[in-house]
Amino acid sequence: MNKFPERLSAELEKRSILGNRRALSFPDDLIDFASNDYLGLAKNLTLRKQIEVESQIKMDYSLGATGSRLLTGNTEFSEELEQALAQHYRAESALIFNSGYMANLGLLSTVVKREDTLIYDVNCHASIREGIQLSRANNYGFKHNDLNDLRKKLRKGQGQKYVVVESVYSMEGDIAPLKSMVSLCNEENALLIVDEAHATGIYGEKGEGLCVQEGLEQSIFARVYTFGKAIGHHGAIVAGSRKLKDYLINFSKSFIYTTALPYHSLVCIKEAVQFAAKSDELRKKLGKNIRLYCELVGGGNLSPIQTVLSKGNEETKKLAEKVRSKGFSIFPILHPTVPKGSERLRICLHAFNTSDQIKELLTLISR
Ligand SMILES: Cc1ncc(COP(=O)(O)O)c(C=O)c1O
């Protein structure tokens, strides 16, 4: 048998004891209240057909990109797609990364320097935290969505100051006060970076996200859009100035030292973003479901991500199992993904969920 260090085995064992050992499972065929496919595009047959037709147009396409964008992996198609995406998200330029994780890592670790200060919302995604660690900049977390604490931390900053937030928080589902954050960053001479992963495709007239919906795009240094959530595919862009794109092409390791996305993936992104832009009906249905959920619980978030707080890994797992046994796909979010004591069920609403399904789910949980 291949050797495996004792210390690592012990770590796995500890997870079993604490009840938070992760394991892979297959997708179920329960009613979907778990996936990030908020508009149902990942399974949309019309979109799938469009992608099939579009990817056949170019008969001589290569199955793989065959190299990094800086070597053999760049094509006219990728550059045209970036221009179209920049236009769609109202930015001067866009640079494609292979995933949102890579985009956050590549952006933060490259642009923010050791002598700079990075201030981040404490509930930011792991990819943001990892990017911050790699940058080795001075960094301070500010209390979730708390403008006063953000101001305090901004005043401690040295060098160029950056603030990183998510527009919709992946685990809480609540929304950042972007307008106030832009004003605060202007006052304090800081540059704002917004991860729009869970807003992409959902907010804005054509799914351009919350920054565009609020008319803030010109005031934000960099925006990250991901295509693996409501867009139903994979990949991401960093949107910002031409100089930012040029800088990332020159220095961002997660852009430079990796094989570019294959042609077929680029076609999927192009078609799915266009499809999402025209999917007003789906956005309306999703909006209706979000409003219904909020009405029923007398609160909730104005986003597709809702949470039911529970306590402790074991109790949360048990609650999720009960709900699943009644036919609803739901996952428990456990420590260490979230802080101890804030374990929860994460409920994702979709355009395709019916009112009855939402009502049934909530009755079940409240019982
Ligand atoms: C806020 C946020 N940013 C970035 C990512 C990473 O995006 P991707 O799944 O495309 O790597 C995620 C995914 O979970 C996320 O929730």
mmCIF file of C-alpha atoms and ligand atoms in Angstrom:
data_model
loop_
_atom_site.group_PDB
_atom_site.id
_atom_site.type_symbol
_atom_site.label_atom_id
_atom_site.label_comp_id
_atom_site.label_asym_id
_atom_site.label_seq_id
_atom_site.Cartn_x
_atom_site.Cartn_y
_atom_site.Cartn_z
ATOM 1 C CA MET A 1 0.000 0.000 0.000
ATOM 2 C CA ASN A 2 1.184 3.572 -0.665
ATOM 3 C CA LYS A 3 2.521 5.302 2.446
ATOM 4 C CA PHE A 4 0.428 8.019 4.043
ATOM 5 C CA PRO A 5 1.759 10.175 6.912
ATOM 6 C CA GLU A 6 0.374 9.392 10.378
ATOM 7 C CA ARG A 7 -0.229 13.055 11.096
ATOM 8 C CA LEU A 8 -2.532 13.436 8.113
ATOM 9 C CA SER A 9 -4.440 10.281 9.049
ATOM 10 C CA ALA A 10 -4.897 11.710 12.535
ATOM 11 C CA GLU A 11 -6.361 14.909 11.078
ATOM 12 C CA LEU A 12 -8.897 12.891 9.110
ATOM 13 C CA GLU A 13 -9.735 10.875 12.197
ATOM 14 C CA LYS A 14 -10.248 14.067 14.187
ATOM 15 C CA ARG A 15 -12.764 15.219 11.584
ATOM 16 C CA SER A 16 -14.675 11.952 11.970
ATOM 17 C CA ILE A 17 -14.786 12.471 15.730
ATOM 18 C CA LEU A 18 -15.961 16.078 15.347
ATOM 19 C CA GLY A 19 -18.589 15.014 12.817
ATOM 20 C CA ASN A 20 -17.293 17.240 10.014
ATOM 21 C CA ARG A 21 -15.367 14.810 7.816
ATOM 22 C CA ARG A 22 -16.110 15.654 4.209
ATOM 23 C CA ALA A 23 -16.910 12.975 1.639
ATOM 24 C CA LEU A 24 -18.024 13.031 -1.967
ATOM 25 C CA SER A 25 -21.541 11.984 -2.852
ATOM 26 C CA PHE A 26 -23.507 11.719 -6.079
ATOM 27 C CA PRO A 27 -26.106 14.285 -7.051
ATOM 28 C CA ASP A 28 -29.537 13.153 -5.911
ATOM 29 C CA ASP A 29 -32.798 13.425 -7.778
ATOM 30 C CA LEU A 30 -34.541 15.236 -4.945
ATOM 31 C CA ILE A 31 -36.207 18.644 -5.391
ATOM 32 C CA ASP A 32 -33.325 21.040 -5.888
ATOM 33 C CA PHE A 33 -32.913 23.536 -3.062
ATOM 34 C CA ALA A 34 -29.160 23.092 -2.997
ATOM 35 C CA SER A 35 -27.496 23.908 -6.308
ATOM 36 C CA ASN A 36 -26.238 27.305 -7.422
ATOM 37 C CA ASP A 37 -28.063 26.823 -10.726
ATOM 38 C CA TYR A 38 -30.470 29.623 -9.742
ATOM 39 C CA LEU A 39 -32.001 30.089 -13.200
ATOM 40 C CA GLY A 40 -31.875 26.421 -14.207
ATOM 41 C CA LEU A 41 -29.524 27.154 -17.122
ATOM 42 C CA ALA A 42 -27.259 24.159 -16.435
ATOM 43 C CA LYS A 43 -30.118 21.894 -17.500
ATOM 44 C CA ASN A 44 -31.844 24.166 -20.005
ATOM 45 C CA LEU A 45 -32.427 22.173 -23.202
ATOM 46 C CA THR A 46 -32.832 25.211 -25.469
ATOM 47 C CA LEU A 47 -29.495 26.566 -24.311
ATOM 48 C CA ARG A 48 -27.903 23.146 -24.693
ATOM 49 C CA LYS A 49 -29.107 22.969 -28.321
ATOM 50 C CA GLN A 50 -27.813 26.485 -29.023
ATOM 51 C CA ILE A 51 -24.407 25.500 -27.659
ATOM 52 C CA GLU A 52 -24.349 22.340 -29.792
ATOM 53 C CA VAL A 53 -25.175 24.298 -32.940
ATOM 54 C CA GLU A 54 -22.741 27.100 -32.163
ATOM 55 C CA SER A 55 -19.842 24.794 -31.344
ATOM 56 C CA GLN A 56 -20.286 22.971 -34.667
ATOM 57 C CA ILE A 57 -19.916 26.177 -36.709
ATOM 58 C CA LYS A 58 -16.166 26.154 -36.370
ATOM 59 C CA MET A 59 -15.378 22.724 -37.789
ATOM 60 C CA ASP A 60 -11.638 22.727 -37.156
ATOM 61 C CA TYR A 61 -11.669 23.645 -33.488
ATOM 62 C CA SER A 62 -9.173 22.065 -31.171
ATOM 63 C CA LEU A 63 -10.544 19.978 -28.292
ATOM 64 C CA GLY A 64 -8.089 21.435 -25.819
ATOM 65 C CA ALA A 65 -6.588 24.917 -25.667
ATOM 66 C CA THR A 66 -3.147 23.195 -25.892
ATOM 67 C CA GLY A 67 -1.393 25.729 -23.685
ATOM 68 C CA SER A 68 -1.550 28.879 -21.610
ATOM 69 C CA ARG A 69 -3.143 31.947 -23.195
ATOM 70 C CA LEU A 70 0.368 33.418 -23.404
ATOM 71 C CA LEU A 71 1.637 30.480 -25.460
ATOM 72 C CA THR A 72 -0.595 28.408 -27.760
ATOM 73 C CA GLY A 73 -3.908 28.834 -25.899
ATOM 74 C CA ASN A 74 -5.061 32.208 -27.195
ATOM 75 C CA THR A 75 -7.565 32.500 -30.055
ATOM 76 C CA GLU A 76 -9.507 35.237 -31.813
ATOM 77 C CA PHE A 77 -12.582 33.639 -30.296
ATOM 78 C CA SER A 78 -11.301 34.111 -26.721
ATOM 79 C CA GLU A 79 -10.414 37.738 -27.399
ATOM 80 C CA GLU A 80 -13.770 38.461 -29.036
ATOM 81 C CA LEU A 81 -15.530 36.790 -26.132
ATOM 82 C CA GLU A 82 -13.614 38.939 -23.642
ATOM 83 C CA GLN A 83 -14.620 42.059 -25.553
ATOM 84 C CA ALA A 84 -18.260 40.967 -25.555
ATOM 85 C CA LEU A 85 -18.114 40.177 -21.827
ATOM 86 C CA ALA A 86 -16.487 43.535 -21.065
ATOM 87 C CA GLN A 87 -19.287 45.243 -22.952
ATOM 88 C CA HIS A 88 -21.955 43.181 -21.227
ATOM 89 C CA TYR A 89 -20.602 43.868 -17.743
ATOM 90 C CA ARG A 90 -19.888 47.503 -18.664
ATOM 91 C CA ALA A 91 -16.166 47.401 -18.112
ATOM 92 C CA GLU A 92 -13.253 48.636 -20.172
ATOM 93 C CA SER A 93 -11.895 45.106 -20.286
ATOM 94 C CA ALA A 94 -12.396 41.542 -19.124
ATOM 95 C CA LEU A 95 -9.917 38.724 -18.592
ATOM 96 C CA ILE A 96 -11.079 35.120 -18.490
ATOM 97 C CA PHE A 97 -9.859 32.859 -15.687
ATOM 98 C CA ASN A 98 -10.535 29.126 -15.498
ATOM 99 C CA SER A 99 -12.730 29.515 -12.426
ATOM 100 C CA GLY A 100 -13.868 32.049 -9.875
ATOM 101 C CA TYR A 101 -11.415 30.556 -7.405
ATOM 102 C CA MET A 102 -8.536 31.172 -9.805
ATOM 103 C CA ALA A 103 -9.793 34.680 -10.575
ATOM 104 C CA ASN A 104 -9.852 35.738 -6.911
ATOM 105 C CA LEU A 105 -6.509 34.104 -6.247
ATOM 106 C CA GLY A 106 -4.921 35.594 -9.349
ATOM 107 C CA LEU A 107 -6.324 39.069 -8.788
ATOM 108 C CA LEU A 108 -5.630 39.535 -5.082
ATOM 109 C CA SER A 109 -2.259 37.827 -4.911
ATOM 110 C CA THR A 110 -0.935 39.862 -7.825
ATOM 111 C CA VAL A 111 -2.291 43.373 -7.479
ATOM 112 C CA VAL A 112 -2.014 43.836 -3.728
ATOM 113 C CA LYS A 113 1.570 44.247 -2.557
ATOM 114 C CA ARG A 114 3.265 43.440 0.730
ATOM 115 C CA GLU A 115 3.390 47.131 1.733
ATOM 116 C CA ASP A 116 -0.327 47.599 0.942
ATOM 117 C CA THR A 117 -3.363 46.958 3.111
ATOM 118 C CA LEU A 118 -6.228 44.683 2.269
ATOM 119 C CA ILE A 119 -9.442 44.936 4.238
ATOM 120 C CA TYR A 120 -11.982 42.202 3.756
ATOM 121 C CA ASP A 121 -15.404 41.281 5.067
ATOM 122 C CA VAL A 122 -14.888 38.418 7.539
ATOM 123 C CA ASN A 123 -17.492 36.335 5.706
ATOM 124 C CA CYS A 124 -15.612 36.430 2.394
ATOM 125 C CA HIS A 125 -15.135 33.246 0.397
ATOM 126 C CA ALA A 126 -12.132 30.935 0.836
ATOM 127 C CA SER A 127 -10.716 31.970 -2.556
ATOM 128 C CA ILE A 128 -10.557 35.597 -1.396
ATOM 129 C CA ARG A 129 -8.837 34.629 1.847
ATOM 130 C CA GLU A 130 -6.368 32.463 -0.027
ATOM 131 C CA GLY A 131 -5.597 35.340 -2.422
ATOM 132 C CA ILE A 132 -5.017 37.636 0.553
ATOM 133 C CA GLN A 133 -2.613 35.147 2.164
ATOM 134 C CA LEU A 134 -0.647 34.837 -1.060
ATOM 135 C CA SER A 135 -0.384 38.625 -1.412
ATOM 136 C CA ARG A 136 1.291 38.823 2.031
ATOM 137 C CA ALA A 137 -0.208 42.306 2.399
ATOM 138 C CA ASN A 138 -1.220 43.739 5.787
ATOM 139 C CA ASN A 139 -4.764 42.569 6.140
ATOM 140 C CA TYR A 140 -7.691 43.206 8.456
ATOM 141 C CA GLY A 141 -11.090 41.566 8.503
ATOM 142 C CA PHE A 142 -14.027 43.888 9.186
ATOM 143 C CA LYS A 143 -17.276 42.751 10.783
ATOM 144 C CA HIS A 144 -19.732 41.399 8.236
ATOM 145 C CA ASN A 145 -21.386 44.250 6.300
ATOM 146 C CA ASP A 146 -20.461 46.687 9.085
ATOM 147 C CA LEU A 147 -19.582 50.107 7.652
ATOM 148 C CA ASN A 148 -18.365 51.498 10.976
ATOM 149 C CA ASP A 149 -15.922 48.686 11.448
ATOM 150 C CA LEU A 150 -14.831 49.029 7.818
ATOM 151 C CA ARG A 151 -14.127 52.722 8.411
ATOM 152 C CA LYS A 152 -12.091 51.891 11.540
ATOM 153 C CA LYS A 153 -10.016 49.311 9.700
ATOM 154 C CA LEU A 154 -9.528 51.627 6.735
ATOM 155 C CA ARG A 155 -7.995 54.214 9.028
ATOM 156 C CA LYS A 156 -5.378 51.688 10.159
ATOM 157 C CA GLY A 157 -4.290 51.021 6.584
ATOM 158 C CA GLN A 158 -0.881 51.712 5.101
ATOM 159 C CA GLY A 159 0.238 51.870 1.472
ATOM 160 C CA GLN A 160 -2.465 51.459 -1.150
ATOM 161 C CA LYS A 161 -5.661 50.409 0.581
ATOM 162 C CA TYR A 162 -8.003 47.813 -0.954
ATOM 163 C CA VAL A 163 -11.375 46.611 0.261
ATOM 164 C CA VAL A 164 -12.767 43.236 -0.834
ATOM 165 C CA VAL A 165 -16.396 42.230 -0.499
ATOM 166 C CA GLU A 166 -18.942 39.925 -2.089
ATOM 167 C CA SER A 167 -22.058 41.549 -3.501
ATOM 168 C CA VAL A 168 -24.162 38.557 -2.378
ATOM 169 C CA TYR A 169 -22.626 36.446 0.374
ATOM 170 C CA SER A 170 -22.349 32.800 -0.574
ATOM 171 C CA MET A 171 -23.139 31.354 2.847
ATOM 172 C CA GLU A 172 -25.417 34.065 4.296
ATOM 173 C CA GLY A 173 -27.206 35.201 1.147
ATOM 174 C CA ASP A 174 -27.287 38.807 2.316
ATOM 175 C CA ILE A 175 -26.207 41.755 0.235
ATOM 176 C CA ALA A 176 -23.335 44.204 0.740
ATOM 177 C CA PRO A 177 -24.218 47.911 1.089
ATOM 178 C CA LEU A 178 -22.233 48.644 -2.076
ATOM 179 C CA LYS A 179 -23.198 52.303 -2.492
ATOM 180 C CA SER A 180 -22.063 53.224 1.005
ATOM 181 C CA MET A 181 -18.924 51.154 0.543
ATOM 182 C CA VAL A 182 -18.062 53.016 -2.642
ATOM 183 C CA SER A 183 -18.487 56.370 -0.813
ATOM 184 C CA LEU A 184 -16.389 55.194 2.114
ATOM 185 C CA CYS A 185 -13.639 53.909 -0.176
ATOM 186 C CA ASN A 186 -13.636 57.237 -2.018
ATOM 187 C CA GLU A 187 -13.356 59.150 1.260
ATOM 188 C CA GLU A 188 -10.516 56.949 2.477
ATOM 189 C CA ASN A 189 -8.741 56.677 -0.864
ATOM 190 C CA ALA A 190 -9.193 52.925 -1.049
ATOM 191 C CA LEU A 191 -9.886 50.747 -4.075
ATOM 192 C CA LEU A 192 -12.913 48.474 -3.961
ATOM 193 C CA ILE A 193 -12.984 44.897 -5.310
ATOM 194 C CA VAL A 194 -16.337 43.137 -5.591
ATOM 195 C CA ASP A 195 -16.884 39.410 -6.070
ATOM 196 C CA GLU A 196 -20.202 39.107 -7.934
ATOM 197 C CA ALA A 197 -20.232 35.270 -7.988
ATOM 198 C CA HIS A 198 -23.775 34.900 -6.630
ATOM 199 C CA ALA A 199 -25.163 38.027 -8.316
ATOM 200 C CA THR A 200 -24.016 37.195 -11.852
ATOM 201 C CA GLY A 201 -26.988 36.546 -14.125
ATOM 202 C CA ILE A 202 -29.520 37.476 -11.450
ATOM 203 C CA TYR A 203 -29.384 41.227 -10.801
ATOM 204 C CA GLY A 204 -29.383 43.998 -13.371
ATOM 205 C CA GLU A 205 -31.646 44.260 -16.403
ATOM 206 C CA LYS A 206 -29.641 41.644 -18.264
ATOM 207 C CA GLY A 207 -28.017 39.848 -15.369
ATOM 208 C CA GLU A 208 -24.995 42.148 -15.214
ATOM 209 C CA GLY A 209 -24.870 41.895 -11.422
ATOM 210 C CA LEU A 210 -25.404 44.256 -8.510
ATOM 211 C CA CYS A 211 -22.618 46.754 -9.238
ATOM 212 C CA VAL A 212 -24.143 47.528 -12.638
ATOM 213 C CA GLN A 213 -27.697 47.467 -11.275
ATOM 214 C CA GLU A 214 -26.650 50.152 -8.787
ATOM 215 C CA GLY A 215 -24.720 52.125 -11.408
ATOM 216 C CA LEU A 216 -21.442 51.717 -9.511
ATOM 217 C CA GLU A 217 -19.306 49.979 -12.108
ATOM 218 C CA GLN A 218 -17.134 53.013 -12.842
ATOM 219 C CA SER A 219 -16.283 53.426 -9.167
ATOM 220 C CA ILE A 220 -15.085 49.890 -8.560
ATOM 221 C CA PHE A 221 -11.499 48.869 -9.180
ATOM 222 C CA ALA A 222 -12.195 45.236 -10.090
ATOM 223 C CA ARG A 223 -15.214 42.994 -10.325
ATOM 224 C CA VAL A 224 -15.185 39.195 -10.436
ATOM 225 C CA TYR A 225 -17.998 37.443 -12.309
ATOM 226 C CA THR A 226 -18.276 33.670 -12.237
ATOM 227 C CA PHE A 227 -20.058 31.466 -14.747
ATOM 228 C CA GLY A 228 -20.532 28.382 -12.580
ATOM 229 C CA LYS A 229 -23.556 29.625 -10.626
ATOM 230 C CA ALA A 230 -26.598 31.231 -12.339
ATOM 231 C CA ILE A 231 -24.861 31.082 -15.728
ATOM 232 C CA GLY A 232 -24.846 27.295 -15.349
ATOM 233 C CA HIS A 233 -21.405 26.574 -16.743
ATOM 234 C CA HIS A 234 -17.854 27.239 -15.446
ATOM 235 C CA GLY A 235 -15.089 29.859 -15.578
ATOM 236 C CA ALA A 236 -14.915 33.504 -14.567
ATOM 237 C CA ILE A 237 -13.691 36.945 -15.530
ATOM 238 C CA VAL A 238 -12.024 39.845 -13.814
ATOM 239 C CA ALA A 239 -13.609 43.022 -15.190
ATOM 240 C CA GLY A 240 -11.898 46.385 -14.853
ATOM 241 C CA SER A 241 -9.630 48.815 -16.659
ATOM 242 C CA ARG A 242 -7.425 47.953 -19.658
ATOM 243 C CA LYS A 243 -4.368 48.530 -17.483
ATOM 244 C CA LEU A 244 -5.655 46.035 -14.903
ATOM 245 C CA LYS A 245 -6.075 43.420 -17.629
ATOM 246 C CA ASP A 246 -2.604 44.133 -18.980
ATOM 247 C CA TYR A 247 -1.151 43.859 -15.468
ATOM 248 C CA LEU A 248 -2.853 40.530 -14.804
ATOM 249 C CA ILE A 249 -1.709 39.115 -18.149
ATOM 250 C CA ASN A 250 1.827 40.043 -17.152
ATOM 251 C CA PHE A 251 1.902 39.035 -13.501
ATOM 252 C CA SER A 252 -1.047 36.877 -12.450
ATOM 253 C CA LYS A 253 0.226 33.335 -11.931
ATOM 254 C CA SER A 254 -3.182 31.644 -11.945
ATOM 255 C CA PHE A 255 -3.734 33.181 -15.391
ATOM 256 C CA ILE A 256 -0.250 32.628 -16.801
ATOM 257 C CA TYR A 257 0.700 29.158 -15.605
ATOM 258 C CA THR A 258 -2.352 27.142 -16.545
ATOM 259 C CA THR A 259 -3.869 25.710 -19.693
ATOM 260 C CA ALA A 260 -6.551 28.034 -21.042
ATOM 261 C CA LEU A 261 -10.204 26.984 -21.158
ATOM 262 C CA PRO A 262 -11.000 24.897 -24.254
ATOM 263 C CA TYR A 263 -12.995 26.329 -27.155
ATOM 264 C CA HIS A 264 -16.116 24.396 -26.173
ATOM 265 C CA SER A 265 -16.126 25.975 -22.713
ATOM 266 C CA LEU A 266 -15.783 29.427 -24.242
ATOM 267 C CA VAL A 267 -18.778 28.736 -26.487
ATOM 268 C CA CYS A 268 -20.750 27.628 -23.417
ATOM 269 C CA ILE A 269 -19.849 30.851 -21.596
ATOM 270 C CA LYS A 270 -20.719 33.025 -24.607
ATOM 271 C CA GLU A 271 -24.057 31.347 -25.254
ATOM 272 C CA ALA A 272 -25.044 31.041 -21.597
ATOM 273 C CA VAL A 273 -24.288 34.702 -20.770
ATOM 274 C CA GLN A 274 -26.303 35.789 -23.826
ATOM 275 C CA PHE A 275 -29.095 33.397 -22.874
ATOM 276 C CA ALA A 276 -29.122 34.712 -19.309
ATOM 277 C CA ALA A 277 -29.267 38.281 -20.636
ATOM 278 C CA LYS A 278 -32.538 37.433 -22.381
ATOM 279 C CA SER A 279 -33.951 35.385 -19.494
ATOM 280 C CA ASP A 280 -36.101 38.056 -17.969
ATOM 281 C CA GLU A 281 -38.910 35.586 -17.377
ATOM 282 C CA LEU A 282 -36.618 33.303 -15.384
ATOM 283 C CA ARG A 283 -35.357 36.250 -13.324
ATOM 284 C CA LYS A 284 -38.964 37.240 -12.638
ATOM 285 C CA LYS A 285 -39.852 33.694 -11.540
ATOM 286 C CA LEU A 286 -36.839 33.595 -9.260
ATOM 287 C CA GLY A 287 -37.786 37.005 -7.840
ATOM 288 C CA LYS A 288 -41.313 35.747 -7.176
ATOM 289 C CA ASN A 289 -39.963 32.721 -5.314
ATOM 290 C CA ILE A 290 -37.620 34.871 -3.250
ATOM 291 C CA ARG A 291 -40.493 37.190 -2.290
ATOM 292 C CA LEU A 292 -42.694 34.222 -1.384
ATOM 293 C CA TYR A 293 -39.971 32.728 0.807
ATOM 294 C CA CYS A 294 -39.402 36.057 2.560
ATOM 295 C CA GLU A 295 -43.118 36.522 3.133
ATOM 296 C CA LEU A 296 -43.462 33.039 4.610
ATOM 297 C CA VAL A 297 -40.541 33.386 6.999
ATOM 298 C CA GLY A 298 -41.199 37.049 7.756
ATOM 299 C CA GLY A 299 -37.646 38.063 6.853
ATOM 300 C CA GLY A 300 -35.029 36.377 4.713
ATOM 301 C CA ASN A 301 -32.688 37.752 2.068
ATOM 302 C CA LEU A 302 -33.488 39.474 -1.209
ATOM 303 C CA SER A 303 -31.279 36.917 -2.921
ATOM 304 C CA PRO A 304 -31.589 33.265 -3.939
ATOM 305 C CA ILE A 305 -29.590 32.157 -0.886
ATOM 306 C CA GLN A 306 -31.492 31.686 2.363
ATOM 307 C CA THR A 307 -30.325 30.202 5.613
ATOM 308 C CA VAL A 308 -31.835 28.384 8.545
ATOM 309 C CA LEU A 309 -29.472 28.655 11.468
ATOM 310 C CA SER A 310 -28.981 25.576 13.591
ATOM 311 C CA LYS A 311 -26.521 24.687 16.359
ATOM 312 C CA GLY A 312 -23.621 22.287 16.129
ATOM 313 C CA ASN A 313 -22.561 19.963 13.352
ATOM 314 C CA GLU A 314 -24.504 16.938 14.569
ATOM 315 C CA GLU A 315 -27.826 18.721 15.004
ATOM 316 C CA THR A 316 -27.498 20.486 11.650
ATOM 317 C CA LYS A 317 -26.672 17.239 9.887
ATOM 318 C CA LYS A 318 -29.667 15.544 11.481
ATOM 319 C CA LEU A 319 -31.976 18.380 10.440
ATOM 320 C CA ALA A 320 -30.694 18.239 6.851
ATOM 321 C CA GLU A 321 -31.124 14.447 6.796
ATOM 322 C CA LYS A 322 -34.748 14.784 7.930
ATOM 323 C CA VAL A 323 -35.504 17.310 5.213
ATOM 324 C CA ARG A 324 -33.748 15.189 2.612
ATOM 325 C CA SER A 325 -35.690 12.087 3.651
ATOM 326 C CA LYS A 326 -38.858 13.973 2.652
ATOM 327 C CA GLY A 327 -37.546 14.573 -0.856
ATOM 328 C CA PHE A 328 -35.822 17.970 -0.696
ATOM 329 C CA SER A 329 -32.197 18.356 -1.647
ATOM 330 C CA ILE A 330 -30.572 20.497 1.004
ATOM 331 C CA PHE A 331 -27.075 20.506 2.457
ATOM 332 C CA PRO A 332 -25.939 21.287 5.966
ATOM 333 C CA ILE A 333 -23.190 23.895 6.181
ATOM 334 C CA LEU A 334 -20.945 22.854 9.022
ATOM 335 C CA HIS A 335 -18.000 24.127 11.017
ATOM 336 C CA PRO A 336 -15.230 24.763 9.795
ATOM 337 C CA THR A 337 -16.885 26.091 6.611
ATOM 338 C CA VAL A 338 -18.761 28.506 8.907
ATOM 339 C CA PRO A 339 -17.806 29.584 12.459
ATOM 340 C CA LYS A 340 -18.786 27.306 15.349
ATOM 341 C CA GLY A 341 -22.309 28.034 16.548
ATOM 342 C CA SER A 342 -23.479 29.333 13.180
ATOM 343 C CA GLU A 343 -23.931 25.969 11.455
ATOM 344 C CA ARG A 344 -26.890 26.162 9.114
ATOM 345 C CA LEU A 345 -29.015 24.782 6.328
ATOM 346 C CA ARG A 346 -28.332 26.661 3.118
ATOM 347 C CA ILE A 347 -31.464 26.923 1.014
ATOM 348 C CA CYS A 348 -30.992 27.924 -2.615
ATOM 349 C CA LEU A 349 -34.089 29.143 -4.403
ATOM 350 C CA HIS A 350 -34.443 28.689 -8.140
ATOM 351 C CA ALA A 351 -36.620 29.969 -10.945
ATOM 352 C CA PHE A 352 -37.913 26.413 -11.406
ATOM 353 C CA ASN A 353 -39.015 25.787 -7.809
ATOM 354 C CA THR A 354 -42.784 25.893 -7.409
ATOM 355 C CA SER A 355 -44.664 27.817 -4.708
ATOM 356 C CA ASP A 356 -45.938 24.517 -3.296
ATOM 357 C CA GLN A 357 -42.424 23.146 -3.011
ATOM 358 C CA ILE A 358 -41.291 26.235 -1.105
ATOM 359 C CA LYS A 359 -44.300 26.117 1.212
ATOM 360 C CA GLU A 360 -43.840 22.382 1.860
ATOM 361 C CA LEU A 361 -40.157 22.814 2.568
ATOM 362 C CA LEU A 362 -40.771 25.581 5.084
ATOM 363 C CA THR A 363 -43.574 23.680 6.816
ATOM 364 C CA LEU A 364 -41.253 20.731 7.149
ATOM 365 C CA ILE A 365 -38.395 22.771 8.569
ATOM 366 C CA SER A 366 -40.578 24.686 11.007
ATOM 367 C CA ARG A 367 -41.923 21.385 12.322
HETATM 368 C C1 LIG B 1 -18.273 34.203 -3.424
HETATM 369 C C2 LIG B 1 -17.582 33.194 -4.265
HETATM 370 N N1 LIG B 1 -16.502 33.564 -4.967
HETATM 371 C C3 LIG B 1 -15.839 32.693 -5.747
HETATM 372 C C4 LIG B 1 -16.241 31.384 -5.849
HETATM 373 C C5 LIG B 1 -15.471 30.447 -6.713
HETATM 374 O O1 LIG B 1 -16.047 30.368 -7.961
HETATM 375 P P1 LIG B 1 -15.861 29.075 -8.858
HETATM 376 O O2 LIG B 1 -16.833 28.071 -8.356
HETATM 377 O O3 LIG B 1 -16.116 29.542 -10.241
HETATM 378 O O4 LIG B 1 -14.439 28.627 -8.658
HETATM 379 C C6 LIG B 1 -17.364 30.947 -5.152
HETATM 380 C C7 LIG B 1 -17.811 29.545 -5.267
HETATM 381 O O5 LIG B 1 -18.280 28.913 -4.421
HETATM 382 C C8 LIG B 1 -18.047 31.869 -4.327
HETATM 383 O O6 LIG B 1 -19.121 31.506 -3.625
#
